[in-house]
C-alpha cells in the first residue's frame, strides 16, 4: 500500500489521452469505516466534472475482482457503484475479442437553488474507449484502494 492518498490516483484514459476519469481517495485514515470518499474528475469532449462520492468496501472489493478477471480474459465487464448508485456508476467492459475496452460512467452531484432550496441534480454521463494497456495498473490501483479499508474480522 502506498503512503499518501494522492499516490493512489486511478487514471482511466483514452488511447489519445484526451478523455479521462481520475479517481483519488480523499483520505487514507478510515479507522473502522466501511465506506471511502473518492474524488472523481472527468473530462470528455469539452465537458468536465469534479465531485466527491462515497463507495462501500464491498463494492470496491467486487470491482477489484471483476476488473482483474476482465484484465486476464479481456471479456466481460466490471462495475463500480457509489454508496448511492445515483452518485457514481463506472463500468469497464470489453468492446470486442481483440481487447479493446470501453469506460462508461455517470457522476451526479445534488445542489439547491433559490431561497426555498429547490433541489437540482447535475449530471455528466458518457464514455470513451479505454486504453487497454492501462488495465494492469488499474487492477493494482483498485486493489490498493481495498487495502485502505480495515481488515474484516
Tab-separated table of C-alpha atoms in Angstrom:
chain	number	residue	atom	x	y	z
A	1	UNK	CA	0.000	0.000	0.000
A	2	UNK	CA	1.280	3.457	-0.801
A	3	UNK	CA	1.561	6.080	1.901
A	4	UNK	CA	-0.283	9.111	0.590
A	5	UNK	CA	-3.846	9.086	-0.784
A	6	UNK	CA	-2.822	11.092	-3.869
A	7	UNK	CA	-0.408	8.281	-4.722
A	8	UNK	CA	-3.486	6.091	-5.213
A	9	UNK	CA	-4.963	8.070	-8.089
A	10	UNK	CA	-6.610	5.766	-10.606
A	11	UNK	CA	-6.269	7.175	-14.086
A	12	UNK	CA	-8.733	5.839	-16.664
A	13	UNK	CA	-7.673	7.356	-20.027
A	14	UNK	CA	-8.493	7.045	-23.686
A	15	UNK	CA	-5.745	5.875	-26.060
A	16	UNK	CA	-5.242	9.516	-27.159
A	17	UNK	CA	-5.232	10.798	-23.558
A	18	UNK	CA	-7.823	13.454	-24.401
A	19	UNK	CA	-10.605	11.839	-22.367
A	20	UNK	CA	-10.081	10.719	-18.801
A	21	UNK	CA	-11.669	9.855	-15.485
A	22	UNK	CA	-9.407	10.186	-12.438
A	23	UNK	CA	-10.350	8.707	-9.078
A	24	UNK	CA	-8.479	9.591	-5.877
A	25	UNK	CA	-9.260	8.637	-2.266
A	26	UNK	CA	-9.841	11.720	-0.135
A	27	UNK	CA	-8.281	10.136	2.968
A	28	UNK	CA	-6.316	7.031	3.859
A	29	UNK	CA	-7.237	7.127	7.555
A	30	UNK	CA	-10.501	5.197	7.683
A	31	UNK	CA	-10.355	3.589	11.114
A	32	UNK	CA	-13.298	1.185	11.207
A	33	UNK	CA	-15.121	2.811	8.275
A	34	UNK	CA	-16.830	0.632	5.691
A	35	UNK	CA	-17.080	3.458	3.152
A	36	UNK	CA	-14.454	5.508	1.350
A	37	UNK	CA	-14.783	9.007	-0.103
A	38	UNK	CA	-13.396	9.347	-3.628
A	39	UNK	CA	-12.694	12.496	-5.605
A	40	UNK	CA	-13.781	11.992	-9.208
A	41	UNK	CA	-12.554	14.199	-12.049
A	42	UNK	CA	-13.811	13.645	-15.587
A	43	UNK	CA	-13.001	15.274	-18.900
A	44	UNK	CA	-14.857	14.218	-22.018
A	45	UNK	CA	-15.047	16.055	-25.365
A	46	UNK	CA	-15.001	19.529	-23.831
A	47	UNK	CA	-17.200	18.636	-20.852
A	48	UNK	CA	-15.764	18.241	-17.387
A	49	UNK	CA	-16.956	17.410	-13.901
A	50	UNK	CA	-15.484	17.106	-10.445
A	51	UNK	CA	-17.245	15.703	-7.400
A	52	UNK	CA	-16.775	13.558	-4.333
A	53	UNK	CA	-18.666	10.308	-3.815
A	54	UNK	CA	-18.789	7.590	-1.193
A	55	UNK	CA	-18.196	3.938	-2.094
A	56	UNK	CA	-18.661	0.942	0.160
A	57	UNK	CA	-15.914	-1.546	0.922
A	58	UNK	CA	-17.771	-4.477	-0.640
A	59	UNK	CA	-18.348	-2.519	-3.882
A	60	UNK	CA	-14.618	-1.726	-4.173
A	61	UNK	CA	-13.609	-5.330	-3.432
A	62	UNK	CA	-16.056	-6.677	-6.032
A	63	UNK	CA	-14.900	-4.093	-8.602
A	64	UNK	CA	-11.255	-5.069	-7.996
A	65	UNK	CA	-12.088	-8.745	-8.514
A	66	UNK	CA	-14.161	-8.132	-11.663
A	67	UNK	CA	-11.523	-5.776	-13.100
A	68	UNK	CA	-8.836	-8.428	-12.548
A	69	UNK	CA	-10.955	-11.048	-14.360
A	70	UNK	CA	-11.558	-8.572	-17.195
A	71	UNK	CA	-7.849	-7.803	-17.476
A	72	UNK	CA	-6.977	-11.509	-17.618
A	73	UNK	CA	-9.686	-12.632	-20.065
A	74	UNK	CA	-10.359	-9.385	-21.989
A	75	UNK	CA	-14.049	-10.373	-21.832
A	76	UNK	CA	-16.949	-9.242	-19.664
A	77	UNK	CA	-17.220	-6.129	-17.523
A	78	UNK	CA	-16.510	-4.615	-14.119
A	79	UNK	CA	-18.947	-2.260	-12.383
A	80	UNK	CA	-18.393	0.157	-9.501
A	81	UNK	CA	-21.340	1.999	-7.988
A	82	UNK	CA	-21.383	4.628	-5.297
A	83	UNK	CA	-22.968	4.136	-1.910
A	84	UNK	CA	-25.888	5.879	-3.596
A	85	UNK	CA	-25.867	4.396	-7.123
A	86	UNK	CA	-27.155	7.731	-8.466
A	87	UNK	CA	-23.890	9.421	-7.374
A	88	UNK	CA	-21.496	7.168	-9.276
A	89	UNK	CA	-21.710	4.407	-11.815
A	90	UNK	CA	-18.500	3.340	-13.522
A	91	UNK	CA	-18.339	0.375	-15.881
A	92	UNK	CA	-15.324	-1.024	-17.729
A	93	UNK	CA	-16.232	-3.542	-20.416
A	94	UNK	CA	-14.787	-5.397	-23.367
A	95	UNK	CA	-15.682	-3.930	-26.760
A	96	UNK	CA	-14.517	-6.881	-28.842
A	97	UNK	CA	-12.485	-10.082	-28.845
A	98	UNK	CA	-9.171	-8.345	-29.618
A	99	UNK	CA	-9.039	-6.485	-26.316
A	100	UNK	CA	-10.483	-3.017	-26.949
A	101	UNK	CA	-12.066	-1.642	-23.757
A	102	UNK	CA	-14.857	0.813	-23.025
A	103	UNK	CA	-15.299	3.005	-19.958
A	104	UNK	CA	-18.851	4.208	-19.300
A	105	UNK	CA	-19.730	6.430	-16.369
A	106	UNK	CA	-22.332	8.571	-14.682
A	107	UNK	CA	-21.459	11.079	-11.966
A	108	UNK	CA	-24.131	13.107	-10.223
A	109	UNK	CA	-23.991	15.975	-7.777
A	110	UNK	CA	-27.006	17.359	-5.944
A	111	UNK	CA	-27.296	21.051	-5.217
A	112	UNK	CA	-30.013	23.535	-4.301
A	113	UNK	CA	-31.143	26.759	-5.916
A	114	UNK	CA	-33.158	29.717	-4.712
A	115	UNK	CA	-34.388	30.884	-1.325
A	116	UNK	CA	-36.557	27.801	-0.874
A	117	UNK	CA	-33.727	25.422	-1.654
A	118	UNK	CA	-35.085	23.785	-4.779
A	119	UNK	CA	-33.045	20.595	-5.308
A	120	UNK	CA	-31.216	20.254	-8.614
A	121	UNK	CA	-29.343	17.276	-9.978
A	122	UNK	CA	-26.225	17.991	-12.027
A	123	UNK	CA	-25.015	15.017	-14.007
A	124	UNK	CA	-22.342	14.048	-16.512
A	125	UNK	CA	-22.877	10.769	-18.323
A	126	UNK	CA	-20.697	9.391	-21.064
A	127	UNK	CA	-17.994	7.030	-22.071
A	128	UNK	CA	-14.884	6.564	-24.128
A	129	UNK	CA	-12.592	3.855	-25.394
A	130	UNK	CA	-10.218	2.984	-22.564
A	131	UNK	CA	-6.537	2.478	-23.250
A	132	UNK	CA	-6.252	-1.289	-22.643
A	133	UNK	CA	-2.571	-1.017	-21.709
A	134	UNK	CA	-3.725	0.732	-18.502
A	135	UNK	CA	-5.653	-2.288	-17.196
A	136	UNK	CA	-2.793	-3.882	-15.207
A	137	UNK	CA	-2.089	-0.584	-13.392
A	138	UNK	CA	-5.809	-0.038	-12.793
A	139	UNK	CA	-6.144	-3.517	-11.274
A	140	UNK	CA	-3.206	-2.747	-8.969
A	141	UNK	CA	-4.653	0.652	-8.068
A	142	UNK	CA	-8.115	-0.675	-7.235
A	143	UNK	CA	-6.539	-3.467	-5.198
A	144	UNK	CA	-4.559	-0.793	-3.326
A	145	UNK	CA	-7.861	1.014	-2.625
A	146	UNK	CA	-9.219	-2.119	-0.952
A	147	UNK	CA	-6.184	-2.073	1.370
A	148	UNK	CA	-7.353	1.290	2.763
A	149	UNK	CA	-10.262	-0.439	4.489
A	150	UNK	CA	-9.760	-2.167	7.843
A	151	UNK	CA	-9.419	-5.959	7.710
A	152	UNK	CA	-12.744	-7.713	8.267
A	153	UNK	CA	-12.945	-9.933	11.289
